[in-house]
PDB file of C-alpha atoms in Angstrom:
ATOM      1  CA  UNK M 252       0.000   0.000   0.000  1.00 63.00           C
ATOM      2  CA  UNK M 253       2.738   2.486   0.984  1.00 61.00           C
ATOM      3  CA  UNK M 254       4.603   1.789  -2.253  1.00 70.00           C
ATOM      4  CA  UNK M 255       1.466   2.507  -4.286  1.00 69.00           C
ATOM      5  CA  UNK M 256       0.939   5.822  -2.537  1.00 70.00           C
ATOM      6  CA  UNK M 257       4.588   6.806  -2.931  1.00 67.00           C
ATOM      7  CA  UNK M 258       4.482   5.792  -6.596  1.00 66.00           C
ATOM      8  CA  UNK M 259       1.291   7.817  -7.198  1.00 75.00           C
ATOM      9  CA  UNK M 260       3.147  10.996  -6.281  1.00 71.00           C
ATOM     10  CA  UNK M 261       6.524  10.021  -7.798  1.00 75.00           C
ATOM     11  CA  UNK M 262       6.161  12.432 -10.736  1.00 77.00           C
ATOM     12  CA  UNK M 263       6.389  15.330  -8.262  1.00 85.00           C
ATOM     13  CA  UNK M 264       9.454  16.532  -6.389  1.00 92.00           C
ATOM     14  CA  UNK M 265       9.631  14.619  -3.061  1.00 91.00           C
ATOM     15  CA  UNK M 266       9.146  17.771  -0.981  1.00 93.00           C
ATOM     16  CA  UNK M 267       5.952  18.717  -2.853  1.00 93.00           C
ATOM     17  CA  UNK M 268       4.662  15.143  -2.702  1.00 90.00           C
ATOM     18  CA  UNK M 269       5.240  15.116   1.074  1.00 92.00           C
ATOM     19  CA  UNK M 270       3.472  18.461   1.442  1.00 94.00           C
ATOM     20  CA  UNK M 271       0.441  17.247  -0.538  1.00 92.00           C
ATOM     21  CA  UNK M 272       0.292  13.911   1.293  1.00 91.00           C
ATOM     22  CA  UNK M 273       0.195  15.796   4.596  1.00 93.00           C
ATOM     23  CA  UNK M 274      -2.830  17.742   3.347  1.00 93.00           C
ATOM     24  CA  UNK M 275      -4.936  14.633   2.704  1.00 90.00           C
ATOM     25  CA  UNK M 276      -7.806  14.181   5.152  1.00 87.00           C
ATOM     26  CA  UNK M 277      -7.181  10.534   5.929  1.00 82.00           C
ATOM     27  CA  UNK M 278      -3.412  10.288   5.799  1.00 82.00           C
ATOM     28  CA  UNK M 279      -2.151  13.556   7.234  1.00 88.00           C
ATOM     29  CA  UNK M 280       1.137  13.079   9.157  1.00 90.00           C
ATOM     30  CA  UNK M 281       0.501   9.360   9.608  1.00 90.00           C
ATOM     31  CA  UNK M 282       1.008   9.025   5.871  1.00 89.00           C
ATOM     32  CA  UNK M 283       3.353  11.800   4.823  1.00 91.00           C
ATOM     33  CA  UNK M 284       6.157  11.233   7.346  1.00 94.00           C
ATOM     34  CA  UNK M 285       6.663   7.480   6.740  1.00 92.00           C
ATOM     35  CA  UNK M 286       6.308   7.781   2.951  1.00 90.00           C
ATOM     36  CA  UNK M 287       8.731  10.706   2.728  1.00 92.00           C
ATOM     37  CA  UNK M 288      11.250   9.092   5.044  1.00 92.00           C
ATOM     38  CA  UNK M 289      11.185   5.532   3.696  1.00 90.00           C
ATOM     39  CA  UNK M 290      10.388   6.033   0.004  1.00 88.00           C
ATOM     40  CA  UNK M 291      11.574   9.540  -0.865  1.00 89.00           C
ATOM     41  CA  UNK M 292      14.670   9.317   1.379  1.00 90.00           C
ATOM     42  CA  UNK M 293      14.168  12.778   2.829  1.00 93.00           C
ATOM     43  CA  UNK M 294      15.874  13.534   6.137  1.00 94.00           C
ATOM     44  CA  UNK M 295      13.540  13.120   9.106  1.00 93.00           C
ATOM     45  CA  UNK M 296      13.799  16.756  10.201  1.00 94.00           C
ATOM     46  CA  UNK M 297      12.842  17.962   6.720  1.00 95.00           C
ATOM     47  CA  UNK M 298      10.043  15.419   6.467  1.00 95.00           C
ATOM     48  CA  UNK M 299       8.698  16.574   9.822  1.00 96.00           C
ATOM     49  CA  UNK M 300       8.558  20.279   8.984  1.00 96.00           C
ATOM     50  CA  UNK M 301       7.186  19.874   5.453  1.00 96.00           C
ATOM     51  CA  UNK M 302       4.498  17.550   6.825  1.00 96.00           C
ATOM     52  CA  UNK M 303       3.541  19.878   9.678  1.00 96.00           C
ATOM     53  CA  UNK M 304       3.228  22.872   7.342  1.00 96.00           C
ATOM     54  CA  UNK M 305       1.205  20.870   4.813  1.00 95.00           C
ATOM     55  CA  UNK M 306      -1.002  19.433   7.535  1.00 96.00           C
ATOM     56  CA  UNK M 307      -1.879  22.900   8.885  1.00 96.00           C
ATOM     57  CA  UNK M 308      -3.224  24.278   5.570  1.00 96.00           C
ATOM     58  CA  UNK M 309      -6.611  22.446   5.671  1.00 95.00           C
ATOM     59  CA  UNK M 310      -7.465  23.462   9.283  1.00 95.00           C
ATOM     60  CA  UNK M 311      -6.677  27.080   8.415  1.00 94.00           C
ATOM     61  CA  UNK M 312      -9.056  26.908   5.464  1.00 94.00           C
ATOM     62  CA  UNK M 313     -11.740  25.049   7.432  1.00 93.00           C
ATOM     63  CA  UNK M 314     -11.646  27.506  10.316  1.00 92.00           C
ATOM     64  CA  UNK M 315     -11.527  30.484   7.953  1.00 92.00           C
ATOM     65  CA  UNK M 316     -14.440  29.293   5.769  1.00 92.00           C
ATOM     66  CA  UNK M 317     -16.691  27.499   8.286  1.00 86.00           C
ATOM     67  CA  UNK M 318     -18.266  30.565   9.878  1.00 85.00           C
ATOM     68  CA  UNK M 319     -18.979  32.389   6.575  1.00 86.00           C
ATOM     69  CA  UNK M 320     -20.491  29.146   5.244  1.00 83.00           C
ATOM     70  CA  UNK M 321     -22.572  28.845   8.404  1.00 80.00           C
ATOM     71  CA  UNK M 322     -23.800  32.443   8.063  1.00 80.00           C
ATOM     72  CA  UNK M 323     -24.611  31.903   4.382  1.00 80.00           C
ATOM     73  CA  UNK M 324     -26.621  28.766   5.059  1.00 77.00           C
ATOM     74  CA  UNK M 325     -28.527  30.330   7.955  1.00 75.00           C
ATOM     75  CA  UNK M 326     -29.293  33.506   6.029  1.00 75.00           C
ATOM     76  CA  UNK M 327     -30.158  32.272   2.557  1.00 73.00           C
ATOM     77  CA  UNK M 328     -31.392  28.735   2.738  1.00 67.00           C
ATOM     78  CA  UNK M 329     -34.846  29.241   4.237  1.00 71.00           C
ATOM     79  CA  UNK M 330     -36.170  26.101   5.876  1.00 72.00           C
ATOM     80  CA  UNK M 331     -32.903  24.198   5.515  1.00 74.00           C
ATOM     81  CA  UNK M 332     -30.935  27.089   6.980  1.00 72.00           C
ATOM     82  CA  UNK M 333     -33.237  27.278   9.994  1.00 75.00           C
ATOM     83  CA  UNK M 334     -32.863  23.525  10.588  1.00 80.00           C
ATOM     84  CA  UNK M 335     -29.091  23.887  10.180  1.00 79.00           C
ATOM     85  CA  UNK M 336     -28.969  26.511  12.944  1.00 77.00           C
ATOM     86  CA  UNK M 337     -31.181  24.432  15.247  1.00 80.00           C
ATOM     87  CA  UNK M 338     -29.063  21.313  14.686  1.00 82.00           C
ATOM     88  CA  UNK M 339     -25.809  23.189  15.234  1.00 79.00           C
ATOM     89  CA  UNK M 340     -27.093  24.681  18.495  1.00 79.00           C
ATOM     90  CA  UNK M 341     -28.282  21.244  19.626  1.00 83.00           C
ATOM     91  CA  UNK M 342     -24.880  19.686  18.881  1.00 79.00           C
ATOM     92  CA  UNK M 343     -23.084  22.454  20.752  1.00 77.00           C
ATOM     93  CA  UNK M 344     -25.280  22.194  23.851  1.00 79.00           C
ATOM     94  CA  UNK M 345     -25.079  18.384  23.848  1.00 77.00           C
ATOM     95  CA  UNK M 346     -21.287  18.597  23.628  1.00 75.00           C
ATOM     96  CA  UNK M 347     -21.068  21.086  26.465  1.00 71.00           C
ATOM     97  CA  UNK M 348     -23.123  18.819  28.717  1.00 69.00           C
ATOM     98  CA  UNK M 349     -21.024  15.715  28.014  1.00 68.00           C
ATOM     99  CA  UNK M 350     -17.547  16.982  27.173  1.00 68.00           C
ATOM    100  CA  UNK M 351     -17.487  20.690  28.002  1.00 67.00           C
ATOM    101  CA  UNK M 352     -15.072  20.230  30.877  1.00 72.00           C
ATOM    102  CA  UNK M 353     -12.398  18.930  28.468  1.00 77.00           C
ATOM    103  CA  UNK M 354     -12.679  21.912  26.110  1.00 81.00           C
ATOM    104  CA  UNK M 355      -9.463  22.854  24.350  1.00 85.00           C
ATOM    105  CA  UNK M 356      -7.461  20.210  26.225  1.00 90.00           C
ATOM    106  CA  UNK M 357      -9.709  17.568  24.686  1.00 88.00           C
ATOM    107  CA  UNK M 358      -9.164  19.128  21.260  1.00 90.00           C
ATOM    108  CA  UNK M 359      -5.395  19.017  21.782  1.00 95.00           C
ATOM    109  CA  UNK M 360      -5.469  15.347  22.819  1.00 92.00           C
ATOM    110  CA  UNK M 361      -7.734  14.488  19.895  1.00 90.00           C
ATOM    111  CA  UNK M 362      -5.325  16.039  17.377  1.00 93.00           C
ATOM    112  CA  UNK M 363      -2.097  14.959  19.114  1.00 94.00           C
ATOM    113  CA  UNK M 364      -2.846  11.229  19.301  1.00 91.00           C
ATOM    114  CA  UNK M 365      -2.069   9.861  15.814  1.00 88.00           C
ATOM    115  CA  UNK M 366      -4.904   7.402  15.290  1.00 86.00           C
ATOM    116  CA  UNK M 367      -7.209   6.937  12.290  1.00 84.00           C
ATOM    117  CA  UNK M 368      -9.919   9.635  12.060  1.00 83.00           C
ATOM    118  CA  UNK M 369      -8.090  11.897  14.506  1.00 88.00           C
ATOM    119  CA  UNK M 370      -6.001  14.797  13.337  1.00 89.00           C
ATOM    120  CA  UNK M 371      -6.059  18.377  12.159  1.00 94.00           C
ATOM    121  CA  UNK M 372      -8.944  18.057   9.672  1.00 92.00           C
ATOM    122  CA  UNK M 373     -11.307  16.509  12.168  1.00 90.00           C
ATOM    123  CA  UNK M 374     -10.018  18.750  14.949  1.00 92.00           C
ATOM    124  CA  UNK M 375     -10.873  21.867  12.917  1.00 93.00           C
ATOM    125  CA  UNK M 376     -14.368  20.563  12.218  1.00 88.00           C
ATOM    126  CA  UNK M 377     -14.849  19.741  15.895  1.00 86.00           C
ATOM    127  CA  UNK M 378     -13.614  23.194  16.920  1.00 90.00           C
ATOM    128  CA  UNK M 379     -16.188  24.790  14.622  1.00 86.00           C
ATOM    129  CA  UNK M 380     -19.040  22.474  15.585  1.00 84.00           C
ATOM    130  CA  UNK M 381     -18.481  22.986  19.274  1.00 83.00           C
ATOM    131  CA  UNK M 382     -18.011  26.736  18.985  1.00 83.00           C
ATOM    132  CA  UNK M 383     -14.396  27.037  20.156  1.00 88.00           C
ATOM    133  CA  UNK M 384     -12.687  30.395  19.489  1.00 89.00           C
ATOM    134  CA  UNK M 385     -10.879  30.323  16.137  1.00 91.00           C
ATOM    135  CA  UNK M 386      -7.477  31.697  17.205  1.00 92.00           C
ATOM    136  CA  UNK M 387      -7.247  29.478  20.280  1.00 93.00           C
ATOM    137  CA  UNK M 388      -8.411  26.462  18.284  1.00 93.00           C
ATOM    138  CA  UNK M 389      -5.786  26.991  15.593  1.00 95.00           C
ATOM    139  CA  UNK M 390      -3.059  27.324  18.236  1.00 96.00           C
ATOM    140  CA  UNK M 391      -4.252  24.130  19.938  1.00 96.00           C
ATOM    141  CA  UNK M 392      -4.483  22.287  16.608  1.00 96.00           C
ATOM    142  CA  UNK M 393      -0.935  23.419  15.745  1.00 97.00           C
ATOM    143  CA  UNK M 394       0.313  22.165  19.122  1.00 97.00           C
ATOM    144  CA  UNK M 395      -1.453  18.854  18.498  1.00 96.00           C
ATOM    145  CA  UNK M 396       0.027  18.544  14.999  1.00 96.00           C
ATOM    146  CA  UNK M 397       3.524  19.281  16.308  1.00 97.00           C
ATOM    147  CA  UNK M 398       3.084  16.649  19.034  1.00 96.00           C
ATOM    148  CA  UNK M 399       1.669  14.044  16.642  1.00 95.00           C
ATOM    149  CA  UNK M 400       4.550  14.738  14.243  1.00 95.00           C
ATOM    150  CA  UNK M 401       7.098  14.101  16.987  1.00 96.00           C
ATOM    151  CA  UNK M 402       5.346  10.857  17.965  1.00 94.00           C
ATOM    152  CA  UNK M 403       5.213   9.622  14.371  1.00 94.00           C
ATOM    153  CA  UNK M 404       8.835  10.645  13.761  1.00 94.00           C
ATOM    154  CA  UNK M 405       9.947   8.677  16.812  1.00 93.00           C
ATOM    155  CA  UNK M 406       7.990   5.642  15.656  1.00 92.00           C
ATOM    156  CA  UNK M 407       9.384   5.928  12.110  1.00 91.00           C
ATOM    157  CA  UNK M 408      13.000   6.352  13.228  1.00 88.00           C
ATOM    158  CA  UNK M 409      12.682   3.516  15.745  1.00 87.00           C
ATOM    159  CA  UNK M 410      11.123   1.249  13.129  1.00 79.00           C
ATOM    160  CA  UNK M 411      13.922   2.052  10.704  1.00 64.00           C
ATOM    161  CA  UNK M 412      16.541   1.271  13.369  1.00 60.00           C
ATOM    162  CA  UNK M 413      14.929  -2.109  14.118  1.00 60.00           C
ATOM    163  CA  UNK M 414      14.847  -3.219  10.493  1.00 51.00           C
TER     164      UNK M 414
END
């Protein structure tokens, strides 16, 4: 599988391929760091920073566009827009009852632990859905991405040393 992914981007310079792989919603750092290190032979420090920068582009766009999209839907979509607002408020109040005490710490842990379906994309969507402040959320997501990148880099370098 890894070879197929690496081969799919082989027509690009390795740095650009790593950057684009880090932007994918499913792979993020879990994909870009191992592929760049093992298949593109980039140094680990370079792989780490290119991946972190690439991985932060989608959350910036999500957080920047989510509120204008929300306002557009609420203001111009009639019945659907009204239901959208009601559903969003319901989700936010339900979250605050169950998980409100975790707040931004929970967001950090969610982004920092490199498991499938966790990461910067999902973290940005969660931050919007639960009404977290944009600037604080982006700082927390960045901290989580940096932490996840360190964890993945340690795993990759340890795996390489074993084999």
